[in-house]
């Protein structure tokens, strides 16, 4: 997730990219100004025709997940594909099969209650430094003690603490400030140089990703579900060798027109001067802060990315060239740094030190399609992607700053 100041700084670039996409569409497909699929609705319409369905009265602004793919008959219980199950035996007629499902219905004795075969908590660190010299306590720290599994949900808390007792945080001098956290399918380990090695536990290229989230309905808060790869900071192959995919970012509760909105975004070539971004902020009919769980999902195909909220398609693009390498997944909860600003240049208010907030994740379900497998780029050693080769691809960049 790019730093707030960076996101605000590239906001102009973001809207230039969006404008360009809206004018030319994607891959020469017809463009429609009334909605945001940029021509990629044809994937659903073609599928409907193959199934013998009439598309004459189809409302292309209301396309659902099931209009694009069929997940019927597949596992929904907690499950991790480890390569031993025969894909044919666990696939449905369209080639879909489960790869990672976590309903958080098991509490483990380590890793904040999360399954250590899948998850690690985001590293102890300063997430945002305070934007006020007079108030260093506005700094936002990530701590694994803010992450837990409770009542079948993964919970990431957020609160101000003036006497934080975590031994790791205390050792780093983080005792007073705003504390929250995240969890991801990657473990960051401090190396001898004082930096961090990015060790991926689980990753996948392409597929369908769905989660159910309840947002913290508080000022100064935003949470996100996103994908990232070790190679997305490399320069030379655009987004093909790595793209940050923000499936959602909930920074839009507090906006000028008080309209419910949500952001999706892609970022590639890192976060510096070479960084590129494409995104979409869409108006919604539903209130995402109504105290209920809402679903957010991504269909990542070899042709494009399609985003969904509560089962309905909201944006589609192939900006940057579709990523062809495995990426890990992240759930993060964040707090403003005392300035009241969030990503995408959105005013979100200031987090009150008198309150607590939490993001709740009901489940994560990820599926792969056997028809996509041949489009995945080769790994760095030509072997199957795994922890052994850190899910690195064969792409070689002279500007590799992945770790």
Coordinates of C-alpha atoms in Angstrom, one line a residue:
X1 CA 0.0 0.0 0.0
X2 CA 1.6 3.2 -1.1
X3 CA 2.2 5.9 1.5
X4 CA -0.5 8.5 1.9
X5 CA 1.7 11.3 0.7
X6 CA 2.7 9.4 -2.3
X7 CA -0.9 8.5 -3.2
X8 CA -2.0 12.1 -2.9
X9 CA 1.0 13.1 -5.0
X10 CA 0.1 10.7 -7.8
X11 CA -3.6 11.5 -7.6
X12 CA -3.4 13.6 -10.8
X13 CA -1.6 10.8 -12.6
X14 CA -4.3 8.4 -11.5
X15 CA -7.1 10.4 -13.0
X16 CA -5.1 10.9 -16.2
X17 CA -4.8 7.2 -16.5
X18 CA -8.5 6.7 -15.8
X19 CA -9.4 9.3 -18.4
X20 CA -7.2 7.7 -21.0
X21 CA -8.8 4.2 -20.3
X22 CA -12.3 5.7 -20.6
X23 CA -11.5 7.2 -24.0
X24 CA -9.9 4.2 -25.6
X25 CA -11.3 1.2 -23.7
X26 CA -9.3 -2.0 -23.1
X27 CA -7.8 -4.1 -25.9
X28 CA -10.0 -2.5 -28.5
X29 CA -13.2 -3.6 -26.9
X30 CA -16.2 -1.2 -27.2
X31 CA -16.3 1.4 -24.4
X32 CA -19.4 2.5 -22.4
X33 CA -19.4 5.7 -20.5
X34 CA -22.3 4.6 -18.3
X35 CA -20.3 2.0 -16.3
X36 CA -16.8 0.9 -15.5
X37 CA -16.0 -2.5 -17.1
X38 CA -14.2 -0.8 -20.1
X39 CA -15.5 -3.4 -22.5
X40 CA -14.6 -6.5 -20.5
X41 CA -18.3 -7.2 -20.0
X42 CA -18.0 -9.2 -23.2
X43 CA -16.5 -12.0 -21.2
X44 CA -19.7 -12.5 -19.4
X45 CA -21.9 -11.9 -22.4
X46 CA -20.0 -14.5 -24.5
X47 CA -20.3 -17.0 -21.7
X48 CA -24.1 -16.4 -21.4
X49 CA -24.4 -17.0 -25.2
X50 CA -22.4 -20.3 -25.0
X51 CA -24.9 -21.4 -22.3
X52 CA -27.8 -20.6 -24.5
X53 CA -29.0 -17.6 -22.5
X54 CA -30.6 -14.6 -24.1
X55 CA -28.6 -11.4 -23.6
X56 CA -31.0 -9.0 -25.2
X57 CA -32.3 -7.7 -21.9
X58 CA -29.1 -8.1 -19.9
X59 CA -28.2 -5.0 -17.8
X60 CA -24.5 -4.8 -18.3
X61 CA -24.2 -2.4 -15.3
X62 CA -25.5 -5.2 -13.0
X63 CA -23.3 -8.1 -14.0
X64 CA -22.7 -10.6 -11.2
X65 CA -19.8 -13.0 -10.3
X66 CA -21.9 -15.9 -11.6
X67 CA -22.2 -14.2 -14.9
X68 CA -18.5 -14.6 -15.4
X69 CA -17.6 -17.9 -13.6
X70 CA -19.2 -20.9 -12.1
X71 CA -18.1 -22.0 -8.6
X72 CA -21.0 -24.4 -8.0
X73 CA -20.1 -27.8 -6.4
X74 CA -16.8 -26.6 -5.0
X75 CA -15.6 -26.7 -1.4
X76 CA -16.5 -23.9 0.9
X77 CA -15.1 -25.3 4.1
X78 CA -11.6 -24.4 5.4
X79 CA -9.1 -26.0 3.0
X80 CA -5.6 -25.6 1.7
X81 CA -4.5 -27.2 -1.5
X82 CA -1.1 -28.7 -1.0
X83 CA -0.6 -30.3 -4.4
X84 CA -1.5 -33.8 -3.4
X85 CA -5.2 -33.7 -4.3
X86 CA -5.8 -34.5 -8.0
X87 CA -7.0 -31.3 -9.6
X88 CA -9.5 -33.2 -11.7
X89 CA -11.1 -34.7 -8.6
X90 CA -11.7 -31.3 -7.0
X91 CA -12.6 -29.3 -10.1
X92 CA -16.0 -28.4 -11.5
X93 CA -17.1 -28.5 -15.1
X94 CA -15.6 -25.1 -15.8
X95 CA -12.2 -26.0 -14.4
X96 CA -12.4 -24.2 -11.1
X97 CA -11.0 -25.7 -8.0
X98 CA -10.3 -24.4 -4.4
X99 CA -6.7 -23.5 -3.4
X100 CA -7.1 -21.6 -0.1
X101 CA -10.2 -21.3 2.1
X102 CA -10.1 -20.0 5.6
X103 CA -13.3 -19.5 7.6
X104 CA -11.3 -18.8 10.7
X105 CA -13.1 -21.5 12.5
X106 CA -10.0 -22.9 14.1
X107 CA -7.9 -20.9 16.7
X108 CA -4.2 -21.9 16.6
X109 CA -1.8 -21.6 19.6
X110 CA 0.6 -19.4 17.7
X111 CA 0.6 -16.5 15.3
X112 CA -2.2 -14.6 17.0
X113 CA -4.6 -17.6 16.5
X114 CA -4.1 -17.7 12.7
X115 CA -3.0 -20.8 10.8
X116 CA 0.8 -20.5 10.5
X117 CA 0.8 -22.6 7.3
X118 CA -1.0 -19.7 5.6
X119 CA -0.6 -16.5 7.6
X120 CA 1.9 -14.3 9.3
X121 CA 1.1 -11.0 11.1
X122 CA 2.4 -7.9 9.4
X123 CA 5.8 -6.9 10.7
X124 CA 6.2 -4.7 13.9
X125 CA 7.0 -1.3 12.5
X126 CA 6.0 2.3 12.1
X127 CA 3.3 2.3 9.5
X128 CA 3.0 6.1 9.3
X129 CA 5.0 8.7 11.1
X130 CA 3.0 11.4 12.8
X131 CA 2.2 14.3 10.5
X132 CA 2.4 16.7 13.5
X133 CA 5.7 17.6 15.1
X134 CA 3.8 18.7 18.2
X135 CA 2.1 15.3 18.5
X136 CA 4.5 12.4 17.9
X137 CA 1.9 10.1 19.5
X138 CA -0.2 10.4 16.3
X139 CA 2.2 7.9 14.7
X140 CA 0.6 4.6 13.5
X141 CA 2.3 1.4 14.5
X142 CA 1.6 -2.2 13.4
X143 CA 1.8 -4.8 16.2
X144 CA 0.8 -8.5 16.0
X145 CA -0.9 -8.2 19.4
X146 CA -3.6 -6.2 17.6
X147 CA -4.5 -9.3 15.5
X148 CA -6.6 -12.2 16.8
X149 CA -9.1 -14.9 15.9
X150 CA -12.4 -14.5 17.8
X151 CA -15.8 -16.2 17.3
X152 CA -15.0 -17.4 13.8
X153 CA -13.6 -14.1 12.6
X154 CA -10.1 -12.7 12.1
X155 CA -10.0 -9.4 13.9
X156 CA -7.6 -6.5 13.6
X157 CA -8.1 -4.0 16.3
X158 CA -7.1 -0.3 16.3
X159 CA -6.6 1.9 19.4
X160 CA -4.5 4.6 21.0
X161 CA -2.3 3.3 23.8
X162 CA 0.0 5.5 26.0
X163 CA 1.6 2.5 27.6
X164 CA 1.9 -0.3 25.1
X165 CA 3.3 -3.5 26.6
X166 CA 4.4 -5.6 23.6
X167 CA 8.0 -6.6 24.1
X168 CA 8.9 -6.2 20.5
X169 CA 7.3 -2.8 20.2
X170 CA 8.9 -1.7 23.4
X171 CA 12.3 -2.9 22.2
X172 CA 11.9 -0.7 19.1
X173 CA 10.7 2.2 21.3
X174 CA 7.1 2.0 20.3
X175 CA 5.3 2.5 23.5
X176 CA 2.9 5.4 22.9
X177 CA 0.8 5.9 19.8
X178 CA -1.9 4.5 17.6
X179 CA -1.6 0.7 17.3
X180 CA -3.2 -1.6 14.7
X181 CA -2.0 -4.3 12.4
X182 CA -2.6 -6.8 9.6
X183 CA -2.0 -10.3 8.5
X184 CA -0.8 -11.7 5.2
X185 CA 0.5 -14.8 3.4
X186 CA 4.1 -13.5 3.7
X187 CA 6.5 -13.4 6.6
X188 CA 8.9 -10.4 6.8
X189 CA 12.1 -11.3 8.7
X190 CA 14.7 -8.7 9.7
X191 CA 18.0 -9.4 8.1
X192 CA 21.6 -8.6 9.1
X193 CA 21.6 -5.3 7.3
X194 CA 18.6 -4.1 9.4
X195 CA 16.2 -4.4 6.5
X196 CA 13.6 -7.1 6.0
X197 CA 13.5 -10.2 3.8
X198 CA 10.2 -10.9 2.2
X199 CA 9.4 -14.6 2.6
X200 CA 6.2 -15.7 0.9
X201 CA 4.2 -18.4 2.6
X202 CA 1.5 -18.8 0.0
X203 CA 0.9 -17.1 -3.4
X204 CA -1.1 -17.5 -6.6
X205 CA -1.2 -16.1 -10.0
X206 CA -4.7 -15.6 -11.5
X207 CA -7.9 -17.0 -10.1
X208 CA -10.9 -15.8 -8.1
X209 CA -10.5 -14.2 -4.6
X210 CA -13.4 -13.4 -2.3
X211 CA -13.6 -12.1 1.2
X212 CA -16.3 -10.9 3.6
X213 CA -15.5 -7.8 5.7
X214 CA -17.1 -5.7 8.4
X215 CA -15.6 -2.2 8.4
X216 CA -14.7 -0.1 11.4
X217 CA -17.2 2.7 11.4
X218 CA -14.9 5.3 12.9
X219 CA -13.2 8.5 11.8
X220 CA -9.6 8.2 10.7
X221 CA -9.9 4.5 9.8
X222 CA -9.4 2.5 6.6
X223 CA -8.8 -1.1 5.9
X224 CA -7.8 -3.0 2.8
X225 CA -7.7 -6.3 1.1
X226 CA -4.8 -6.4 -1.4
X227 CA -2.4 -8.6 -3.3
X228 CA 1.3 -7.9 -3.7
X229 CA 4.4 -9.6 -5.0
X230 CA 8.1 -9.5 -4.3
X231 CA 8.7 -8.3 -7.8
X232 CA 6.2 -5.5 -8.1
X233 CA 9.0 -2.9 -7.5
X234 CA 11.0 -4.1 -10.4
X235 CA 11.2 -1.9 -13.5
X236 CA 11.3 -3.1 -17.0
X237 CA 8.2 -5.3 -17.5
X238 CA 5.5 -3.0 -16.3
X239 CA 2.9 -4.8 -14.2
X240 CA 3.5 -8.2 -15.9
X241 CA 6.1 -9.2 -13.3
X242 CA 4.2 -7.8 -10.4
X243 CA 1.3 -5.5 -9.6
X244 CA -0.1 -4.3 -6.3
X245 CA -3.8 -5.1 -6.7
X246 CA -6.0 -3.3 -4.2
X247 CA -9.2 -5.2 -4.3
X248 CA -10.7 -2.6 -2.0
X249 CA -9.7 0.3 0.2
X250 CA -12.3 1.6 2.6
X251 CA -11.2 5.2 2.8
X252 CA -14.5 6.7 1.6
X253 CA -16.7 6.8 4.6
X254 CA -15.9 10.5 5.2
X255 CA -16.2 12.2 1.8
X256 CA -17.3 15.6 0.6
X257 CA -20.7 14.6 -0.8
X258 CA -21.4 12.0 1.9
X259 CA -22.0 9.4 -0.9
X260 CA -21.0 5.8 -0.4
X261 CA -18.0 5.0 -2.5
X262 CA -15.2 2.5 -2.8
X263 CA -11.8 2.5 -4.4
X264 CA -10.0 -0.2 -6.4
X265 CA -6.4 0.4 -7.7
X266 CA -3.4 -1.2 -9.4
X267 CA 0.2 0.0 -8.8
X268 CA 3.3 -1.3 -10.5
X269 CA 7.0 -0.4 -11.1
X270 CA 7.3 0.4 -7.4
X271 CA 6.4 3.5 -5.5
X272 CA 9.0 6.1 -6.5
X273 CA 9.3 8.2 -9.6
X274 CA 9.0 5.2 -11.8
X275 CA 5.7 4.1 -10.1
X276 CA 2.6 3.8 -12.2
X277 CA -1.0 3.6 -11.1
X278 CA -4.5 3.1 -12.4
X279 CA -7.6 3.2 -10.3
X280 CA -11.3 3.7 -10.0
X281 CA -13.5 5.3 -7.3
X282 CA -17.1 4.2 -7.8
X283 CA -20.4 5.3 -6.2
X284 CA -22.4 2.6 -4.5
X285 CA -26.0 2.1 -3.8
X286 CA -25.4 0.3 -0.5
X287 CA -23.9 1.7 2.8
X288 CA -20.7 -0.3 3.5
X289 CA -20.7 1.1 7.0
X290 CA -24.1 -0.3 8.1
X291 CA -22.6 -2.7 10.6
X292 CA -23.0 -5.7 8.3
X293 CA -20.5 -7.9 6.4
X294 CA -19.9 -7.1 2.7
X295 CA -18.1 -9.1 0.1
X296 CA -15.2 -7.9 -2.0
X297 CA -13.8 -10.0 -4.8
X298 CA -11.4 -10.1 -7.7
X299 CA -11.4 -12.2 -10.8
X300 CA -7.9 -12.2 -12.1
X301 CA -7.8 -13.7 -15.6
X302 CA -4.9 -13.8 -18.2
X303 CA -6.8 -11.0 -20.0
X304 CA -7.9 -8.6 -17.3
X305 CA -8.8 -7.9 -13.7
X306 CA -12.5 -7.7 -12.8
X307 CA -13.5 -6.3 -9.3
X308 CA -16.8 -7.0 -7.5
X309 CA -18.5 -5.6 -4.4
X310 CA -21.4 -7.6 -2.9
X311 CA -21.3 -9.8 -5.9
X312 CA -21.7 -7.1 -8.6
X313 CA -18.9 -6.1 -11.0
X314 CA -17.7 -2.6 -10.3
X315 CA -14.5 -2.1 -12.4
X316 CA -12.4 -4.0 -15.0
X317 CA -9.0 -3.2 -16.5
X318 CA -5.8 -4.6 -17.9
X319 CA -3.8 -1.6 -17.0
X320 CA 0.0 -2.2 -16.8
X321 CA -0.4 -5.5 -18.6
X322 CA -1.9 -8.3 -16.5
X323 CA 0.4 -9.7 -13.9
X324 CA 1.6 -13.3 -14.7
X325 CA 3.4 -14.1 -11.5
X326 CA 2.2 -15.4 -8.1
X327 CA 1.3 -12.8 -5.4
X328 CA 0.6 -13.0 -1.7
X329 CA -2.5 -11.6 -0.1
X330 CA -2.8 -9.0 2.7
X331 CA -5.5 -7.8 5.1
X332 CA -4.5 -4.5 6.8
X333 CA -6.2 -2.0 9.1
X334 CA -4.8 1.5 9.2
X335 CA -5.2 4.8 11.0
X336 CA -4.6 8.4 9.8
X337 CA -1.4 9.9 11.0
X338 CA -2.9 12.9 12.7
X339 CA -3.7 14.7 9.5
X340 CA -7.2 13.2 8.8
X341 CA -6.2 12.0 5.3
X342 CA -6.3 8.5 3.8
X343 CA -5.4 7.1 0.4
X344 CA -6.6 8.4 -3.0
X345 CA -6.5 11.9 -1.5
X346 CA -9.6 11.2 0.6
X347 CA -10.4 13.1 3.8
X348 CA -11.3 10.5 6.4
X349 CA -11.2 12.5 9.7
X350 CA -9.0 12.0 12.7
X351 CA -9.0 8.9 14.8
X352 CA -10.2 9.6 18.3
X353 CA -7.9 8.4 21.1
X354 CA -10.9 7.8 23.3
X355 CA -12.3 5.0 21.0
X356 CA -11.4 1.5 19.7
X357 CA -12.2 0.2 16.3
X358 CA -11.7 -3.2 14.6
X359 CA -11.9 -4.7 11.1
X360 CA -13.4 -8.2 11.0
X361 CA -12.8 -10.8 8.3
X362 CA -15.4 -13.6 8.1
X363 CA -13.7 -15.7 5.5
X364 CA -11.3 -15.7 2.5
X365 CA -12.0 -18.1 -0.4
X366 CA -9.6 -18.4 -3.3
X367 CA -10.1 -20.6 -6.4
X368 CA -7.9 -21.4 -9.4
X369 CA -8.9 -22.4 -12.9
X370 CA -7.0 -25.1 -14.7
X371 CA -7.3 -23.2 -18.0
X372 CA -5.2 -20.4 -16.5
X373 CA -2.2 -22.4 -15.5
X374 CA -0.4 -22.3 -18.9
X375 CA -0.4 -18.5 -18.7
X376 CA 1.6 -18.3 -15.5
X377 CA 5.2 -17.1 -16.1
X378 CA 8.0 -19.6 -15.4
X379 CA 9.6 -19.5 -12.0
X380 CA 13.2 -18.3 -11.4
X381 CA 14.5 -21.9 -11.3
X382 CA 12.1 -23.6 -13.7
X383 CA 10.5 -25.5 -10.8
X384 CA 7.0 -25.2 -9.4
X385 CA 6.5 -22.0 -7.4
X386 CA 6.9 -22.6 -3.7
X387 CA 8.5 -21.3 -0.6
X388 CA 11.7 -23.0 -1.8
X389 CA 12.1 -20.5 -4.6
X390 CA 10.2 -17.7 -2.7
X391 CA 7.6 -17.7 -5.5
X392 CA 10.1 -15.7 -7.7
X393 CA 9.6 -15.6 -11.4
X394 CA 12.2 -15.8 -14.3
X395 CA 11.8 -12.1 -14.9
X396 CA 15.2 -10.4 -14.3
X397 CA 15.3 -6.6 -13.8
X398 CA 18.4 -4.4 -13.3
X399 CA 16.2 -2.4 -10.9
X400 CA 15.2 -5.2 -8.6
X401 CA 14.4 -3.6 -5.2
X402 CA 11.9 -6.4 -4.2
X403 CA 13.2 -6.8 -0.6

